[in-house]
CSV table of C-alpha atoms (C1' of nucleotides) in Angstrom, one decimal:
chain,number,residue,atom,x,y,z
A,1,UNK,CA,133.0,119.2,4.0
A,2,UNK,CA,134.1,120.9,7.5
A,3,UNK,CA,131.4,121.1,9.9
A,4,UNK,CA,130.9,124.9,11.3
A,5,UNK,CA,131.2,125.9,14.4
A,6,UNK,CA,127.8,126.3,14.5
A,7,UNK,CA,127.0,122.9,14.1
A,8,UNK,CA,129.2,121.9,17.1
A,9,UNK,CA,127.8,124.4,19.4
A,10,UNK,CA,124.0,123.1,18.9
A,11,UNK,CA,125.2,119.9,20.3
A,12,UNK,CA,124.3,118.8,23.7
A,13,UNK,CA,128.1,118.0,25.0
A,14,UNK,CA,129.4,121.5,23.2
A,15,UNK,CA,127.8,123.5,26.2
A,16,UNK,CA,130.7,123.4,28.3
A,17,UNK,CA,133.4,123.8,25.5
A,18,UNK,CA,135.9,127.0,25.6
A,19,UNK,CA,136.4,128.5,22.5
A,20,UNK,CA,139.4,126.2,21.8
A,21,UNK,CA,138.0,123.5,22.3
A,22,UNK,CA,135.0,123.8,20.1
A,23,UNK,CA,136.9,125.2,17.3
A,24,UNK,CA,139.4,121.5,17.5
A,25,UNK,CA,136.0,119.5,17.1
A,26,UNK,CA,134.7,121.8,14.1
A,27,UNK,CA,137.9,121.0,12.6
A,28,UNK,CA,137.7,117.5,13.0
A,29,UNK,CA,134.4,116.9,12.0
A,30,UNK,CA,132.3,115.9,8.5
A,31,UNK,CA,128.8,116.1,7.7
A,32,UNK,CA,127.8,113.1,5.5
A,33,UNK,CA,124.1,112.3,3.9
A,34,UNK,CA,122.7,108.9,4.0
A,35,UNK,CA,119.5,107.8,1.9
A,36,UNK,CA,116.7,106.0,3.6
A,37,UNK,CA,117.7,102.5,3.9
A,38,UNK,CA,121.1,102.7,3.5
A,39,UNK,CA,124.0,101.6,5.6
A,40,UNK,CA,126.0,103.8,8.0
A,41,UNK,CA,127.5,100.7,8.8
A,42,UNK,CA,128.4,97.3,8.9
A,43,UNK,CA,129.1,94.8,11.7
A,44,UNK,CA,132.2,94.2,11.9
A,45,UNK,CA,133.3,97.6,10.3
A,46,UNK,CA,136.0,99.8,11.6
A,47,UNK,CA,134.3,103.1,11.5
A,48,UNK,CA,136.9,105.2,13.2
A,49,UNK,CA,134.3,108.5,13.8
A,50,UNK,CA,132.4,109.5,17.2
A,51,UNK,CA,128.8,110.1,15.3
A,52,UNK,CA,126.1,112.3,15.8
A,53,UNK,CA,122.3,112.5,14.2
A,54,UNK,CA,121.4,116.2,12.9
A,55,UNK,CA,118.6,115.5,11.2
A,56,UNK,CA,117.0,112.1,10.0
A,57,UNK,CA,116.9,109.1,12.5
A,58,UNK,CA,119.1,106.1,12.8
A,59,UNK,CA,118.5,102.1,14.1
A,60,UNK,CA,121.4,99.8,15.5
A,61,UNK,CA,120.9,96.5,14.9
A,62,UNK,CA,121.8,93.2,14.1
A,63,UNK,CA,121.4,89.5,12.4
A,64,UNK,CA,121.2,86.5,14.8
A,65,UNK,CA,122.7,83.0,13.9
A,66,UNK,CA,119.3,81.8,12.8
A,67,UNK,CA,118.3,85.3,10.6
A,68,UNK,CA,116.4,87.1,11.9
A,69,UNK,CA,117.0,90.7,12.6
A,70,UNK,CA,117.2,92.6,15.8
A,71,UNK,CA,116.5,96.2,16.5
A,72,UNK,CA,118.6,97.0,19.7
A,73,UNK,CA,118.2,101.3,19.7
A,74,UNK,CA,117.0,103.9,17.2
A,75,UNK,CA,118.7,107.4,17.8
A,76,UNK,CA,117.1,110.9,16.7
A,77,UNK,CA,118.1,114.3,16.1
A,78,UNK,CA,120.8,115.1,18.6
A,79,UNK,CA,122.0,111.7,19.5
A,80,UNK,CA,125.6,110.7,19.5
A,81,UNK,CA,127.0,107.0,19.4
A,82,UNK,CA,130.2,105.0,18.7
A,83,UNK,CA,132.4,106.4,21.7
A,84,UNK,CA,132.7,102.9,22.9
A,85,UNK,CA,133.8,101.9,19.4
A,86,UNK,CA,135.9,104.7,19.1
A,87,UNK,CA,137.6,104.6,22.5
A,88,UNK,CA,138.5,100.8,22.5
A,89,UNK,CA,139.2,101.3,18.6
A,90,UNK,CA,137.3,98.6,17.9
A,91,UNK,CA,135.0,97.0,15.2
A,92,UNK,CA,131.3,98.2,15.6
A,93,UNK,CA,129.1,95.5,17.3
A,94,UNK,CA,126.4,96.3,15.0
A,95,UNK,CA,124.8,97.4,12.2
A,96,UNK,CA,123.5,100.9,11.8
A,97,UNK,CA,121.4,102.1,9.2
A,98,UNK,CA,119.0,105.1,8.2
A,99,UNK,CA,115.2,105.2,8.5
A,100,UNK,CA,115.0,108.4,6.7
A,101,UNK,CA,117.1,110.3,4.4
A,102,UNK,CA,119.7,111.2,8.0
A,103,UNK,CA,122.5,114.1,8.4
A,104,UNK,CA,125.6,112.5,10.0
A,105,UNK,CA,127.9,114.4,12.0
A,106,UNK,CA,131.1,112.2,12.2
A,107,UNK,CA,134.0,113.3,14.7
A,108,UNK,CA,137.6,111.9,13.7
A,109,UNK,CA,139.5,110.0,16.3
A,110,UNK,CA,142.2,111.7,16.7
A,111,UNK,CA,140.1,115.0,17.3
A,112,UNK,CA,137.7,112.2,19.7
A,113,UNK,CA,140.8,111.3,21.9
A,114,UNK,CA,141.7,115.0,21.8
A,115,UNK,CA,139.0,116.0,23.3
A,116,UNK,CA,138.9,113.3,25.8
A,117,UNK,CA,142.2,114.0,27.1
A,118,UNK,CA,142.1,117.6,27.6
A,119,UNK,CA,138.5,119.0,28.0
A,120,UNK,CA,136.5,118.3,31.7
A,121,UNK,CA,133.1,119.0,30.1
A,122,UNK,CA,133.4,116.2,27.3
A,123,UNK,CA,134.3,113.5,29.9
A,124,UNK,CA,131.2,115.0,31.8
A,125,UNK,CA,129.0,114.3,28.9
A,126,UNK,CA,130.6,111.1,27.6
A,127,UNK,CA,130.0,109.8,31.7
A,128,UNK,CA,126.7,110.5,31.7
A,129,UNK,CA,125.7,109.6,28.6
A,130,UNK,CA,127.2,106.2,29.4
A,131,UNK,CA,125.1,106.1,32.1
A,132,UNK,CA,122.0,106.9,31.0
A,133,UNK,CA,122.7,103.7,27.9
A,134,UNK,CA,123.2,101.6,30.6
A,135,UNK,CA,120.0,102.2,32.3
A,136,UNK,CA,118.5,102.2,29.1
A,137,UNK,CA,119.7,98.6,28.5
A,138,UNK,CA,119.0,97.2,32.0
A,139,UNK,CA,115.4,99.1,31.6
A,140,UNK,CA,114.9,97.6,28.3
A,141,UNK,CA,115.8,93.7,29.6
A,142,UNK,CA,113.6,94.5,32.3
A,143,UNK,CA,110.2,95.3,30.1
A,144,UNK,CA,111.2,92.5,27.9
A,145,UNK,CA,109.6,90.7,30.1
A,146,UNK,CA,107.2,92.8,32.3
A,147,UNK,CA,105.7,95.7,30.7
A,148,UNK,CA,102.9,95.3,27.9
A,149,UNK,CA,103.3,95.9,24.1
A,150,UNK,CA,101.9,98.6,25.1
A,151,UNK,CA,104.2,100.1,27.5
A,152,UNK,CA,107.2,99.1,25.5
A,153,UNK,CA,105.8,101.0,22.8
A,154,UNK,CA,105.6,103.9,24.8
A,155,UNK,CA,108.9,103.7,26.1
A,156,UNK,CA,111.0,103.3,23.2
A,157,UNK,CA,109.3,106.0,21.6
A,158,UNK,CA,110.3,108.2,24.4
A,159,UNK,CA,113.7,107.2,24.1
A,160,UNK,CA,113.9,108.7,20.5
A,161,UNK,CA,114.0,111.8,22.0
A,162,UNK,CA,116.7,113.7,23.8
A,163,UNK,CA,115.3,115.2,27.1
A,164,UNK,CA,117.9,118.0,27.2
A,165,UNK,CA,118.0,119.2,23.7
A,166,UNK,CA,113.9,119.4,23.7
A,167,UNK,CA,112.8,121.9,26.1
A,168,UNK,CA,109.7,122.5,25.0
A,169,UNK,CA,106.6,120.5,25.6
A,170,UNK,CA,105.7,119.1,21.7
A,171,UNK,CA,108.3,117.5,19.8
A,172,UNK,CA,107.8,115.0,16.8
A,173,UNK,CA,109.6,112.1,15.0
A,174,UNK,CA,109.4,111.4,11.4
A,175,UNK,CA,108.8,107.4,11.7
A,176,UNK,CA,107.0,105.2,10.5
A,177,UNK,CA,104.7,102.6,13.0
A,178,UNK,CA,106.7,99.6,10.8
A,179,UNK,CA,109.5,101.1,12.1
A,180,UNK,CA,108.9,101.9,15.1
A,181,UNK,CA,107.4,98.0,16.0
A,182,UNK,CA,110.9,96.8,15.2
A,183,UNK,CA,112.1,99.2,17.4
A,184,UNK,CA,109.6,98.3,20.3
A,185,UNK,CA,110.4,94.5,19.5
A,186,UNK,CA,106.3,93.9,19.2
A,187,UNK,CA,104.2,93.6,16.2
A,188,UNK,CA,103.3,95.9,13.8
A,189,UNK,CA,99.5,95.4,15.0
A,190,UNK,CA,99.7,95.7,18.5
A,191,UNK,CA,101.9,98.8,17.9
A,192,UNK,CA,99.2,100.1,15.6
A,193,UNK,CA,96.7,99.3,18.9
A,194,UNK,CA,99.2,101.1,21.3
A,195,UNK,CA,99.6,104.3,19.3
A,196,UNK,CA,95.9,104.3,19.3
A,197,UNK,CA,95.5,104.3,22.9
A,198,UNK,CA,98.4,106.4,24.3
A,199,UNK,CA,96.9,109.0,21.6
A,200,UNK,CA,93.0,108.3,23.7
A,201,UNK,CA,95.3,109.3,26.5
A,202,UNK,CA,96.3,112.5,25.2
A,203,UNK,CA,100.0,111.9,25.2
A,204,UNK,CA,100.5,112.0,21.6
A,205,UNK,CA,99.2,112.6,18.2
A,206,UNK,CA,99.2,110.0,15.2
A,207,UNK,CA,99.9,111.4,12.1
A,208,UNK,CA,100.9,109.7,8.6
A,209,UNK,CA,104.7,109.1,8.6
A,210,UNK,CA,104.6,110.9,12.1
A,211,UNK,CA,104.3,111.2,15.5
A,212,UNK,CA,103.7,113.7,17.6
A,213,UNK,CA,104.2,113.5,21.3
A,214,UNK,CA,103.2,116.0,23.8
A,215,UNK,CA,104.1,113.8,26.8
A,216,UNK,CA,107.4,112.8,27.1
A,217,UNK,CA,107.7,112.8,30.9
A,218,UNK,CA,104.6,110.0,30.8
A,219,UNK,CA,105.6,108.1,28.0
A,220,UNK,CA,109.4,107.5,29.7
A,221,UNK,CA,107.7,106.3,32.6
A,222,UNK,CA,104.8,104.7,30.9
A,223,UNK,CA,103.9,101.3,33.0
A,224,UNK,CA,100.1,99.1,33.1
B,1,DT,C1',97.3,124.1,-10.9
B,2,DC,C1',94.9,120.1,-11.4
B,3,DA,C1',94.1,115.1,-12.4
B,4,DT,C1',95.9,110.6,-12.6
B,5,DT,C1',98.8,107.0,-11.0
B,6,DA,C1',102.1,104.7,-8.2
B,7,DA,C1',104.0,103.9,-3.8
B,8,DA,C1',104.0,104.1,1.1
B,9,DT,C1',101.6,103.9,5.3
B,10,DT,C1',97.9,102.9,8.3
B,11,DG,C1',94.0,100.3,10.2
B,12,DT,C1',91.9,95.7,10.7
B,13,DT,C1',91.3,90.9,10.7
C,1,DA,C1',100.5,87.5,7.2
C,2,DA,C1',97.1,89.3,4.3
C,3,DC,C1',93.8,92.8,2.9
C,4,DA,C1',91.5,97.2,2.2
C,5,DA,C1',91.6,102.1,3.0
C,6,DT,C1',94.0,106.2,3.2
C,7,DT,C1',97.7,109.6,2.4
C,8,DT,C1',101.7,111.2,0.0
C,9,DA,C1',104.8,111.8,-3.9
C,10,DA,C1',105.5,111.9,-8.7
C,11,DT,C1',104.1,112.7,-13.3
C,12,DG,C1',102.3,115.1,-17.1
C,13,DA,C1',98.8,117.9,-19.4
DNA sequence: TCATTAAATTGTT
DNA sequence: AACAATTTAATGA
């Protein structure tokens, strides 16, 4: 099915769209439902579609030589990934699969280069959404080695937000503290401890299946 | 609607 | 990694 033009304008890089311009990525774009656990895709699969998370929540990751698997990112409601992908038109890098039944947005190519080549505001967005992966990635090699279970726990749960489609002060995500361990790269336990603690600290709330963070700003920055 | 059961998730060791 | 405790979801009377 088309997605509506609704659907485009509650998206973060639709803000600074004309009319035109927003009714081209409607067009171009299909909303697909994914089970828990199943594949969005494969490494090594040519998924020609810019995609976005509307509801649900997504991982990326991957198998190394010697088995075992690797959680690089999880993405929530709002997020947007592939443009490297899609721009090179090349094979994804990684895996990507669904932690919960998950909404896809998926953006054709052609209406992706469109869009590229002819609207300011997308390149704005696509820029600094590049940039704020790439800090993500140099923050995330950084506390591989520094920062507690602890404050990797914190951080990566921070990260499962998106700062400027939440304005208000209590947001939740629907995961799991399994999932969110594989995510953090630390054990199931210590995560289990972590949650504990940040929730003695008052900047979340532990629920079953859930959590419930009222301090974003603190978790992002979250250090010993 | 309630009770029973299975499955998922959490908390601990 | 294993275990028990807890919560949810599913089923059927």
């Amino acid at each position: 099915m088309n997605a509506s033009v609704e659907l485009v304008e509650a998206q973060i890089w639709a803000s600074g769209l004309n009319v035109e311009e927003r009714n081209r990525a409607a067009r171009g774009m299909t909303v697909r439902v994914y089970e828990r656990g199943s594949y969005i895709c494969h490494r090594g699969d040519r998924l020609n579609a810019w995609t976005g998370v509307v509801t649900g929540l997504v991982k990326m990751s991957s198998i190394s030589h010697s088995g075992k698997p690797m959680t690089f990112a999880g993405l929530g409601h709002g997020g947007w990934f592939g443009e490297g992908s899609v721009l090179k038109d090349e094979p994804r890098q990684y895996d990507i699969v669904a932690l919960r039944e998950t909404r896809l947005a998926m953006m054709n190519r052609p209406t992706f280069m469109w869009l590229y080549e002819n609207s300011v505001a997308f390149n704005h967005f696509l820029l600094r959404q590049l940039n704020e992966r790439l800090g993500q990635f140099i923050a995330t090699v950084e506390h591989d080695r520094m920062l507690a279970p602890k404050a990797r726990v914190a951080r990566n749960l921070s990260w499962l937000f998106n700062p400027v489609l939440y304005p208000k002060q209590e947001r939740s995500v629907e995961i799991t503290q399994d999932e969110l361990a594989l995510l953090s790269g630390v054990s199931r336990a210590l995560t289990n401890r972590a949650l504990a603690e940040l929730q003695q600290e008052g900047l979340l709330l532990i629920e079953h299946g859930c959590i419930r963070v009222t301090d974003v700003a603190k978790l992002m920055r979250y250090e010993d």
